[in-house]
Every structure is written in structure tokens, then in C-alpha cells.
mmCIF file of C-alpha atoms and ligand atoms in Angstrom:
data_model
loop_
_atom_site.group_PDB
_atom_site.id
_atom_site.type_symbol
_atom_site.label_atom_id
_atom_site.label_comp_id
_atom_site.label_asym_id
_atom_site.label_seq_id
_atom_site.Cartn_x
_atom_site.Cartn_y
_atom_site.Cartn_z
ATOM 1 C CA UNK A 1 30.106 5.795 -6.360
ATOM 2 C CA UNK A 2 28.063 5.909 -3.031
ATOM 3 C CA UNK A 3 25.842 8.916 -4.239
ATOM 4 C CA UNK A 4 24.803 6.453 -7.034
ATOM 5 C CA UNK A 5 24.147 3.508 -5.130
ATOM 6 C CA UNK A 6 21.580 5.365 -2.943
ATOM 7 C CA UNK A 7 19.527 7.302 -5.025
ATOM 8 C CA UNK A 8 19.308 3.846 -7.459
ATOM 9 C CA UNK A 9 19.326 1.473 -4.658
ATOM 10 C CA UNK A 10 15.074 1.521 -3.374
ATOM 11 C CA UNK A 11 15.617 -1.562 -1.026
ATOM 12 C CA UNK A 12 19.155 -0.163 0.651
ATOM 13 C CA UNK A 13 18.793 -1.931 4.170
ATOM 14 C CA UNK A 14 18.123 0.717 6.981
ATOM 15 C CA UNK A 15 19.295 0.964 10.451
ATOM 16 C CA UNK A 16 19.539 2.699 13.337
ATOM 17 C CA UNK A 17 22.389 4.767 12.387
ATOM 18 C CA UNK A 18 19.839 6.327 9.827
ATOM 19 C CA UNK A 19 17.778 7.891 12.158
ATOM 20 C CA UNK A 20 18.957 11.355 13.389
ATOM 21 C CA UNK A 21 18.400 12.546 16.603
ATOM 22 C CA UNK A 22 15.925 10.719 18.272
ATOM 23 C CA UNK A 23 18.249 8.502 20.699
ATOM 24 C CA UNK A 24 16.136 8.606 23.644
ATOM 25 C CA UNK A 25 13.045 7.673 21.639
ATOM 26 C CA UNK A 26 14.522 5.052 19.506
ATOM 27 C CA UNK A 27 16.189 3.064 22.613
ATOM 28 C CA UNK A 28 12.694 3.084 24.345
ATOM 29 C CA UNK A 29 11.116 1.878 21.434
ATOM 30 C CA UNK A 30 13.647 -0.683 21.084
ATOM 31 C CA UNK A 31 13.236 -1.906 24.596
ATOM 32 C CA UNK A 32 10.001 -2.207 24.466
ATOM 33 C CA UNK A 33 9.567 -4.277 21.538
ATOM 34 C CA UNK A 34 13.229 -5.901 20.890
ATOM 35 C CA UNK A 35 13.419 -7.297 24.851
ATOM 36 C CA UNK A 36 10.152 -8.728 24.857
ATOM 37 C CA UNK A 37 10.240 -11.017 21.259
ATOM 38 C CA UNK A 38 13.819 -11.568 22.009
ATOM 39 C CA UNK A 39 13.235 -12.996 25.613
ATOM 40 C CA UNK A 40 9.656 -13.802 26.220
ATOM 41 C CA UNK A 41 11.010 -16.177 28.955
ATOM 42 C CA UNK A 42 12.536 -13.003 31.236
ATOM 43 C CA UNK A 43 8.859 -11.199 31.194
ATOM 44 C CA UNK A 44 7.303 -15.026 32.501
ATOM 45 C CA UNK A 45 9.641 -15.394 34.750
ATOM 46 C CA UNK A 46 9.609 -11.703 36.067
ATOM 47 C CA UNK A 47 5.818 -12.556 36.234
ATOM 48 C CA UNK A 48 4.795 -9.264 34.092
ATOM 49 C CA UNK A 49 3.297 -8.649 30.753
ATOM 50 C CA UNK A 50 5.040 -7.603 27.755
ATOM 51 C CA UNK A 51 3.857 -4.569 25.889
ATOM 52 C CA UNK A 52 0.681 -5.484 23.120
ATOM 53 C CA UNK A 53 0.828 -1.983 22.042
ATOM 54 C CA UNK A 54 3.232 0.783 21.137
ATOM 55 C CA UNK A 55 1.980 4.302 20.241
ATOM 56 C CA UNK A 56 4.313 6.386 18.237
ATOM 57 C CA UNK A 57 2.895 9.982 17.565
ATOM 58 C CA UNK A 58 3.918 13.262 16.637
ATOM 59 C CA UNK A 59 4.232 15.771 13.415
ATOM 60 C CA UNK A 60 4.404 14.416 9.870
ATOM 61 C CA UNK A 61 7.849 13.977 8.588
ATOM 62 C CA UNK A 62 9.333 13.390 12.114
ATOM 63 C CA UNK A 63 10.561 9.717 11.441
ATOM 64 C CA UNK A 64 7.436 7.534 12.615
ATOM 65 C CA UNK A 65 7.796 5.157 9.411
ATOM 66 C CA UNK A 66 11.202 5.120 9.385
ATOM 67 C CA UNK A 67 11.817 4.075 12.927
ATOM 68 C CA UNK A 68 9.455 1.339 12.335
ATOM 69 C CA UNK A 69 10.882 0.460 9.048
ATOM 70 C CA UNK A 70 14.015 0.014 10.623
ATOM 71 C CA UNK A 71 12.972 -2.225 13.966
ATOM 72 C CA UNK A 72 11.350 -4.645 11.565
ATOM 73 C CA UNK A 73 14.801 -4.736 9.579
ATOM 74 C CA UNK A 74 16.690 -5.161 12.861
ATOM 75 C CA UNK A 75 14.495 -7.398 14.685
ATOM 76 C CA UNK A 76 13.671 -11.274 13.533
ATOM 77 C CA UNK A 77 10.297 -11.026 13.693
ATOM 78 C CA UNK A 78 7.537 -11.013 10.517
ATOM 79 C CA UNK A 79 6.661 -7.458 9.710
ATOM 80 C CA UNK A 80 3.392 -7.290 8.782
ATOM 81 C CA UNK A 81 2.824 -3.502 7.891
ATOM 82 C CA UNK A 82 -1.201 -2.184 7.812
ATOM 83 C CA UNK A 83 -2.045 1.452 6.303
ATOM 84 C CA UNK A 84 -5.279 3.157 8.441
ATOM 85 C CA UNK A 85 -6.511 4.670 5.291
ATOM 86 C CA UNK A 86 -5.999 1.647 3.183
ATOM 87 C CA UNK A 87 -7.745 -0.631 5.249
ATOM 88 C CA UNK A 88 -10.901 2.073 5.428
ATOM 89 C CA UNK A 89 -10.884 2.529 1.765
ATOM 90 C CA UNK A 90 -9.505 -0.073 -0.109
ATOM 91 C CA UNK A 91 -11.435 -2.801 2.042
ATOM 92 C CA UNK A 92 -14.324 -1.103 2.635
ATOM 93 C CA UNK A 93 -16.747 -3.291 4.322
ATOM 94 C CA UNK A 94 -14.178 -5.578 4.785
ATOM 95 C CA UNK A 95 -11.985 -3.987 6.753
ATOM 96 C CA UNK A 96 -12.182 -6.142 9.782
ATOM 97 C CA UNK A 97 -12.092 -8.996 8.165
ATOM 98 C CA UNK A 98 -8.883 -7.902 6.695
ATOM 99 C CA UNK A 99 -8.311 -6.797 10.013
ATOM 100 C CA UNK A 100 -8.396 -10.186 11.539
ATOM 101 C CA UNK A 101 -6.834 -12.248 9.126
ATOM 102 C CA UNK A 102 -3.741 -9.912 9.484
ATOM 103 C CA UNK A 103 -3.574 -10.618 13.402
ATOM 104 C CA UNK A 104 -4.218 -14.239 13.138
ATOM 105 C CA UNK A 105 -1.795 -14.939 10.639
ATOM 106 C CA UNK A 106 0.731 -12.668 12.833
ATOM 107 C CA UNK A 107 -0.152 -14.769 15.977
ATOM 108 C CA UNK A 108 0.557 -18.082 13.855
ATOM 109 C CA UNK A 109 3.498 -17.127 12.881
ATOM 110 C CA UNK A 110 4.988 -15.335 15.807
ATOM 111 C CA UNK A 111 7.232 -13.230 16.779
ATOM 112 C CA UNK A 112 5.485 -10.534 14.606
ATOM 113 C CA UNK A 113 5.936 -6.826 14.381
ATOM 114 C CA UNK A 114 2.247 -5.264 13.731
ATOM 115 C CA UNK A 115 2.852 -2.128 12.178
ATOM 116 C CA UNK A 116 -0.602 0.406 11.965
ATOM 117 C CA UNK A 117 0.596 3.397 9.963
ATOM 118 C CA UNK A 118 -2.429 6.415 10.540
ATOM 119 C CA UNK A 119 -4.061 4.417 13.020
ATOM 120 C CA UNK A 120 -6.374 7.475 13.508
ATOM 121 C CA UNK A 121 -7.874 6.127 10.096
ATOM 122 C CA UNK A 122 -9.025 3.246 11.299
ATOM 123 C CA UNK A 123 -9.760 3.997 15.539
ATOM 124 C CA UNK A 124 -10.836 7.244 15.394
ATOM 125 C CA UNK A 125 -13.229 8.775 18.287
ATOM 126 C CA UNK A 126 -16.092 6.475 18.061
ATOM 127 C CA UNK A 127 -18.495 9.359 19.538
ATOM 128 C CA UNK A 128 -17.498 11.939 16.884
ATOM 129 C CA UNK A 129 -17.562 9.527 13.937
ATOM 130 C CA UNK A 130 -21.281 8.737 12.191
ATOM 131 C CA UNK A 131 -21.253 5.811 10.176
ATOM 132 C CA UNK A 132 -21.453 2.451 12.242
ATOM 133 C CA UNK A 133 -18.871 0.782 10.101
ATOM 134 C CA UNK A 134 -15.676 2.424 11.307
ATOM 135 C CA UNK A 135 -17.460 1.828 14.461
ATOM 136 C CA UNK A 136 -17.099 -1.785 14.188
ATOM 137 C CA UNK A 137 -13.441 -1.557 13.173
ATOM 138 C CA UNK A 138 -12.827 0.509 16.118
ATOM 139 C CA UNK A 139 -14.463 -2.105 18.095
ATOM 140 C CA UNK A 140 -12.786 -5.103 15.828
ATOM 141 C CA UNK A 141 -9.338 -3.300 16.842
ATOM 142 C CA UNK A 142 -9.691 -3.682 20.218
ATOM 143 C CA UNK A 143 -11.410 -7.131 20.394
ATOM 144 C CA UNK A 144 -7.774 -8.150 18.429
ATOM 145 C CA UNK A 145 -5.722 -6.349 20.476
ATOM 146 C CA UNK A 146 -7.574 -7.854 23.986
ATOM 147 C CA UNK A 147 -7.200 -11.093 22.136
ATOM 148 C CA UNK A 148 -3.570 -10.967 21.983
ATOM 149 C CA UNK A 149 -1.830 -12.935 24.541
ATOM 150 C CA UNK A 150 1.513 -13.390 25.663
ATOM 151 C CA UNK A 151 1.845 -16.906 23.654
ATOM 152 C CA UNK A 152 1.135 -15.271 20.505
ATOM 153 C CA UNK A 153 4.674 -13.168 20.713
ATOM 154 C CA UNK A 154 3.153 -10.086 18.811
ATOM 155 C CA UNK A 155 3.590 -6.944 19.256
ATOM 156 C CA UNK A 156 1.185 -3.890 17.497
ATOM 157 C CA UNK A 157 3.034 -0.412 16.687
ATOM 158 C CA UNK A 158 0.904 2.426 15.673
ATOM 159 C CA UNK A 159 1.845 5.775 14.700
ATOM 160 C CA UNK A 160 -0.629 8.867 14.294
ATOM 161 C CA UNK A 161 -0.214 12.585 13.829
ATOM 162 C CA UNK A 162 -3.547 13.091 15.329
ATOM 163 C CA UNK A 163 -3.524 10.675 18.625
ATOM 164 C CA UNK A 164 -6.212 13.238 20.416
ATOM 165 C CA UNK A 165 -8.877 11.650 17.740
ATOM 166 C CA UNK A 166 -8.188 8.034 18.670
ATOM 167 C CA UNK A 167 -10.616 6.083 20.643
ATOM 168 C CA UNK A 168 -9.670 6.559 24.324
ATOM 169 C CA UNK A 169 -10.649 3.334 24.867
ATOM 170 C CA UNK A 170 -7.405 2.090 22.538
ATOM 171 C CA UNK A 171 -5.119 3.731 25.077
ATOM 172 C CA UNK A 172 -6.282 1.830 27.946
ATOM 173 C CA UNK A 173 -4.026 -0.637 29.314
ATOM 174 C CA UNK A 174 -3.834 -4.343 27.402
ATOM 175 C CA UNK A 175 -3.608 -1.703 24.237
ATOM 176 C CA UNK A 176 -1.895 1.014 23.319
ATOM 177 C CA UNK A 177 -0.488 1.715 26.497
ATOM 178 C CA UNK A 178 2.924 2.807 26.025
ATOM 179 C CA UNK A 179 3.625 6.077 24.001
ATOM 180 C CA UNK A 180 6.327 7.881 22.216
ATOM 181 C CA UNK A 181 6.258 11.167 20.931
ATOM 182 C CA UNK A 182 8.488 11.618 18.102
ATOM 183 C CA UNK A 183 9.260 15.463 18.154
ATOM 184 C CA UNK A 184 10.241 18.079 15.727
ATOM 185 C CA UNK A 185 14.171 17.864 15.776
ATOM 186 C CA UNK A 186 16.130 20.780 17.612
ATOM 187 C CA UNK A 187 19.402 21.491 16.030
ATOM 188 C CA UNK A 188 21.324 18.617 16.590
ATOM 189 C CA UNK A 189 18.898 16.521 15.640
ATOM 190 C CA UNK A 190 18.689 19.090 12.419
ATOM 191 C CA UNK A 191 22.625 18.348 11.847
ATOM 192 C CA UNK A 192 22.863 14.583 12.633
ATOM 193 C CA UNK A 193 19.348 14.423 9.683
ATOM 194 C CA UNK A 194 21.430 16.406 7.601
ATOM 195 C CA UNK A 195 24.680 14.550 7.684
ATOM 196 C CA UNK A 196 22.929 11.510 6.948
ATOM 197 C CA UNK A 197 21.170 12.730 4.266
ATOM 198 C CA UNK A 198 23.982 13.896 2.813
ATOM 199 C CA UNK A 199 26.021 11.281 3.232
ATOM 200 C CA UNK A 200 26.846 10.346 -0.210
ATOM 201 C CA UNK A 201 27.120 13.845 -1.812
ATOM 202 C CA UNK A 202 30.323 15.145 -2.825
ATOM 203 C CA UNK A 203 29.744 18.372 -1.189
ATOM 204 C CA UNK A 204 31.449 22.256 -1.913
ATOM 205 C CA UNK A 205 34.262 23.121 0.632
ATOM 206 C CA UNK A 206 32.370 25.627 1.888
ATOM 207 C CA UNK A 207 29.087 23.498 3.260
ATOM 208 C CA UNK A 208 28.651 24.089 6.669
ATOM 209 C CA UNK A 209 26.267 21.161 8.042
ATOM 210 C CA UNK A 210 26.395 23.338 11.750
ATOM 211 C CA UNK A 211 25.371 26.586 9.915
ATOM 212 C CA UNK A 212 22.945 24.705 7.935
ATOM 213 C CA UNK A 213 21.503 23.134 11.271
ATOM 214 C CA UNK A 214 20.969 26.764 12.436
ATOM 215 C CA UNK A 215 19.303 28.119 9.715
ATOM 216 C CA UNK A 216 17.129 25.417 9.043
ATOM 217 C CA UNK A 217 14.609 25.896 12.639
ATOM 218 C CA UNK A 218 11.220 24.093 11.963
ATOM 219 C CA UNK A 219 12.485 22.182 9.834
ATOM 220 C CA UNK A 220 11.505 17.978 9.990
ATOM 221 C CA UNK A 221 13.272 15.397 8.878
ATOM 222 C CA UNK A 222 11.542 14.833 4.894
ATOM 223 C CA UNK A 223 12.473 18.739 4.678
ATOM 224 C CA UNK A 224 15.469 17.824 5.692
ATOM 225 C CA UNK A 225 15.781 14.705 3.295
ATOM 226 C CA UNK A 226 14.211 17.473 0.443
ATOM 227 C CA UNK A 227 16.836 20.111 0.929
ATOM 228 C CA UNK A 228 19.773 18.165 0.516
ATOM 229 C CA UNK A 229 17.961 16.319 -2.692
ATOM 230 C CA UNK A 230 16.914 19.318 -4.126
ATOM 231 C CA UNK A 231 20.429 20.850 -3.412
ATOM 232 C CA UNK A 232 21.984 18.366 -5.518
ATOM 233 C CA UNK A 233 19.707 18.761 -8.172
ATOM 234 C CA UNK A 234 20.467 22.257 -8.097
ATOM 235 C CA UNK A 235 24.076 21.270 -8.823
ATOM 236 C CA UNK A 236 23.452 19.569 -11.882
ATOM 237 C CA UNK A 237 21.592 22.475 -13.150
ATOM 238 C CA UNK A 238 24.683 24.365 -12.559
ATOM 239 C CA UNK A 239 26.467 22.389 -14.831
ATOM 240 C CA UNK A 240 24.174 21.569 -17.440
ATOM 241 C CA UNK A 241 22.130 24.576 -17.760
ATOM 242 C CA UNK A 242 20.617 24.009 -21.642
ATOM 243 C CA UNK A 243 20.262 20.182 -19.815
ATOM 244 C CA UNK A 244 18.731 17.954 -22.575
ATOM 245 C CA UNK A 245 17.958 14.924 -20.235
ATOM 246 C CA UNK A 246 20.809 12.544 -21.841
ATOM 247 C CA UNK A 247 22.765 11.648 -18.609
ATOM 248 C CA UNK A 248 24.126 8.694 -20.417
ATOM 249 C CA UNK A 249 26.228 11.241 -21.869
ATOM 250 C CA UNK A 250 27.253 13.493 -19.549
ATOM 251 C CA UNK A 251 31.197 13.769 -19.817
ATOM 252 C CA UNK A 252 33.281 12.066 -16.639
ATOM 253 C CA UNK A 253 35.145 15.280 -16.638
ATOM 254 C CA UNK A 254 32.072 17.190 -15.670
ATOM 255 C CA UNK A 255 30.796 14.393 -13.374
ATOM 256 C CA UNK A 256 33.823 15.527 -11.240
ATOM 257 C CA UNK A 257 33.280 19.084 -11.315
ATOM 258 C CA UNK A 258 29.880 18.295 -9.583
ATOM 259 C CA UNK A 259 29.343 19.588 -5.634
ATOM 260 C CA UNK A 260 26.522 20.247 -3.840
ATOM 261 C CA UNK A 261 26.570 23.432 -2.346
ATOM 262 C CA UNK A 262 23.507 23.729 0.022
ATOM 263 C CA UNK A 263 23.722 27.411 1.333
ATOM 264 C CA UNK A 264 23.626 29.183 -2.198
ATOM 265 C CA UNK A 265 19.878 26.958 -2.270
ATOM 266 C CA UNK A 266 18.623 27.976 1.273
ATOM 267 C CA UNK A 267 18.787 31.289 0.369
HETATM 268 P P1 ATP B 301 3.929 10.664 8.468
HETATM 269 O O1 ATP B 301 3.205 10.957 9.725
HETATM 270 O O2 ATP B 301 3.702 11.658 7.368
HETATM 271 O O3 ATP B 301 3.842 9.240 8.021
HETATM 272 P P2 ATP B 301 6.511 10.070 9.589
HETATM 273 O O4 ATP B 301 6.785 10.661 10.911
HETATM 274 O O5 ATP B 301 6.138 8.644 9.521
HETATM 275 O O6 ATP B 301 5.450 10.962 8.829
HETATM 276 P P3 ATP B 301 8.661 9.370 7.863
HETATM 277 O O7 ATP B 301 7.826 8.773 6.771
HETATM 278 O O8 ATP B 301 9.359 8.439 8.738
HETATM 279 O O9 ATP B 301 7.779 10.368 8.705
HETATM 280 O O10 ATP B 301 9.691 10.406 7.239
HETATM 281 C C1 ATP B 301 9.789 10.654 5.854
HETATM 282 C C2 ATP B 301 11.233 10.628 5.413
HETATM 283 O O11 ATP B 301 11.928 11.721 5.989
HETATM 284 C C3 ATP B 301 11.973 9.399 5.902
HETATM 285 O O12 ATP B 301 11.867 8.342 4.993
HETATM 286 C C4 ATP B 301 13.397 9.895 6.028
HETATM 287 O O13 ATP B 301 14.070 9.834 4.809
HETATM 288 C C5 ATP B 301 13.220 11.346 6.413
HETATM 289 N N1 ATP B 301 13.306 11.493 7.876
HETATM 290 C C6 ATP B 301 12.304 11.840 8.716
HETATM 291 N N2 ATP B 301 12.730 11.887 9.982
HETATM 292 C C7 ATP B 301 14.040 11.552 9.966
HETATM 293 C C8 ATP B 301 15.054 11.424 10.960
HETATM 294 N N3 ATP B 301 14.802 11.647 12.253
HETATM 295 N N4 ATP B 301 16.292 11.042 10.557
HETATM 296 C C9 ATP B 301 16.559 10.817 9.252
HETATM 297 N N5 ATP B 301 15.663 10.933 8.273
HETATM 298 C C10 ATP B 301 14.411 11.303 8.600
#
């Protein structure tokens, strides 16, 4: 029943035991944003400032999204999620208006989660870029961000593959000046990724998640995620070779007879 509910459930609730590998990262991230909208009153009273930015970087695939997914499930606060590329393209020439009306309806409403997904859309390097509109978001960005005070109870994660294109002046502090890099996952991180994507398979005797881990080196986590769905699919071929597509009748007897066998597809 479980592999059903996944694959048909699209708004399954996340959390932190979804993420593999990644402990380290995830508990600083959490830190830094959970402690400070949880207990605003301990930074005061410590007499320091909370941090306005987080930067999450690193390859594509890596778990960027989900992590940040997953801290606006956890946490209490609004989620307001922004796409870099989105806000270029689909507003264009508004773009800091939208901009703005995102952080002042996030500092209304606080404690609110900014999330910037491809930040490096929207702040890249304002000496290498031309045109003098993404100029002004660049320079929008950071007026919001220096605008942001403690009261407000927001904080702003971004996450980039590229973060050598962002505006330096983004990473100074007030901004974005903590940052994560979300790595490639070594082999244990490989083997926790594939247990959980695997979770709900009904998988052959003879998978090996630890053999799989070794063999799998470079992988990232949406490989990861697209080997053990692709596996699976692979199963169903097995059984239904001359498939015609009619699931609704595919016999209960067979449905049983169906395991995932994930070596057999790596190779
Ligand atoms: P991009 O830079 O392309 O946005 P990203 O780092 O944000 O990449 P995600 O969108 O978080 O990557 O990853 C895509 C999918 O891959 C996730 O939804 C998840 O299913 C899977 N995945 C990636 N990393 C992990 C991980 N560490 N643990 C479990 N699943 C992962």
C-alpha cells in the first residue's frame, strides 16, 4: 500500500528524515533560522542580530529545494517561496515591484521564511551584466534585505548553483552572510538517499542498498530519486512486457509478483 500512497500522494508532508546525508548541513541551517523565529527574545537579550540571510549553494540535484521545502513544513512561519528566473521573466519590468510587495507582505505578517530559489537569476554580478534593469533588482534586493530589521521576524534563504556570479555586495554582512554548501553525497549519503527513496518499494531479495551506494559514485540525490523510479518501472516491464497501458486491470496475483530489482538496471 505505501508504494501507492507516494507516487499518488503530490502534497505527502516532508521532513527531515527525508533528507539523506546532509546532517551537519541541515542542523546548521536549522539553527540558524529555527532559533531565531522561535526565540527572537534570546538574540535581544544576548544583544546580537539574528541572521537576515542564509545562502545555500552547491551542484544541482544536491537537495537545496528540498531542505528548504522541508524547514518551511517544520517551522511556523509563512513560506513565501520566490523563483530567480520567474521573477526576471515572468515580471519583467516589474520585478522589483514584485520584489517588494513579497517582503512587505512577509514583514507584516511575520515570522516568514523568504525562500529565493536561483538567486543568481535575479543578483547576478552587476559589473558583468548589461542591461540596467537587472541592475535595479540587484540593487532593489539589497535595499530589502538592508531594510529588514529584527522586528520584522523574517528570514531570506537563497540557494544558487552558481554563487561566484552573485553580486559580492549580497554577501556582505546584514545579507547573505551565512553560507552552506550542500555537497555531492559520498557513499553514505548515497545509501541513506537511496533507502529513502526506496522506501516504499517491495524490493528483490537480492538488492543490496550498500553495493548500490558503491557503485553509484557521482551520483546526486534526483539521480538517486531517478534510479530507484526508473528501477521500478523497469519491474513492471518485466511483468507486462506486450503492456497495453490498462493498469486498472492488472491481475492482484501479478501485483504480488512485482520487485524492484535495482542492480540488473545499473548495469
Ligand atoms: P537545483 O539547484 O537544480 O534546484 P537542488 O539542489 O535544489 O537542485 P532538489 O530540487 O532539492 O535539488 O532535488 C531534487 C530532488 O532530488 C528532490 O526533490 C529529492 O527527491 C531528491 N534529492 C536531492 N537531494 C536529496 C537528498 N539529499 N536526500 C533525499 N533526496 C534528495
Amino acid at each position: 500500500g505505501q508504494a501507492v500512497d507516494k507516487s499518488t500522494d503530490t502534497t505527502q508532508r516532508l521532513s527531515y528524515e527525508d533528507v539523506g546525508g546532509l546532517r551537519r548541513q541541515v542542523n546548521r541551517i536549522r539553527e540558524m533560522i529555527e532559533l531565531p523565529l522561535r526565540y527572537p527574545e534570546a538574540f535581544a537579550r544576548l544583544g546580537i542580530d539574528p541572521p537576515k540571510g542564509v545562502l545555500m549553494h552547491g551542484p544541482p540535484g544536491c537537495g537545496k529545494t528540498l531542505i528548504a521545502r522541508i524547514i518551511a513544513q517544520e517551522s511556523d512561519a509563512r513560506f513565501f517561496s520566490v523563483s530567480g528566473p520567474e521573477i526576471v521573466h515572468k515580471f519583467y519590468g516589474e520585478s522589483e515591484a514584485h520584489l517588494r510587495k513579497i517582503f512587505e507582505e512577509a514583514s507584516r505578517k511575520g515570522p516568514s521564511i523568504i525562500f529565493l530559489d536561483e538567486i543568481d537569476a535575479i543578483a547576478p554580478h552587476r559589473e558583468k551584466v548589461v542591461g540596467d534593469v537587472e541592475k535595479r533588482v540587484v540593487a532593489q534586493l539589497l535595499a530589502l534585505m538592508d531594510g529588514l530589521t529584527r522586528r520584522n521576524n523574517v528570514i531570506v534563504i537563497a540557494a544558487t548553483n552558481l554563487p561566484n556570479n552573485l553580486d559580492p555586495a549580497l554577501r556582505r554582512p546584514g545579507r547573505f552572510d551565512r553560507e552552506i554548501s550542500i555537497p555531492i553525497p559520498d557513499r553514505d549519503g548515497r545509501r541513506e538517499i537511496l533507502e529513502i527513496h526506496s522506501r516504499g518499494m517491495p524490493l528483490a531479495d537480492e538488492v543490496d542498498l550498500d553495493h548500490l551506494a558503491d557503485l553509484t559514485h557521482g551520483f546526486v540525490g534526483a539521480d538517486l530519486e531517478a534510479l530507484c523510479r526508473e528501477a521500478a518501472m523497469s519491474a513492471l516491464r518485466a511483468l507486462l512486457p506486450d503492456i497495453d497501458f490498462n493498469l486498472a486491470e492488472l491481475p492482484y496475483r501479478q501485483l504480488s509478483q512485482m520487485f524492484v530489482s535495482m542492480d540488473d538496471f545499473l548495469c
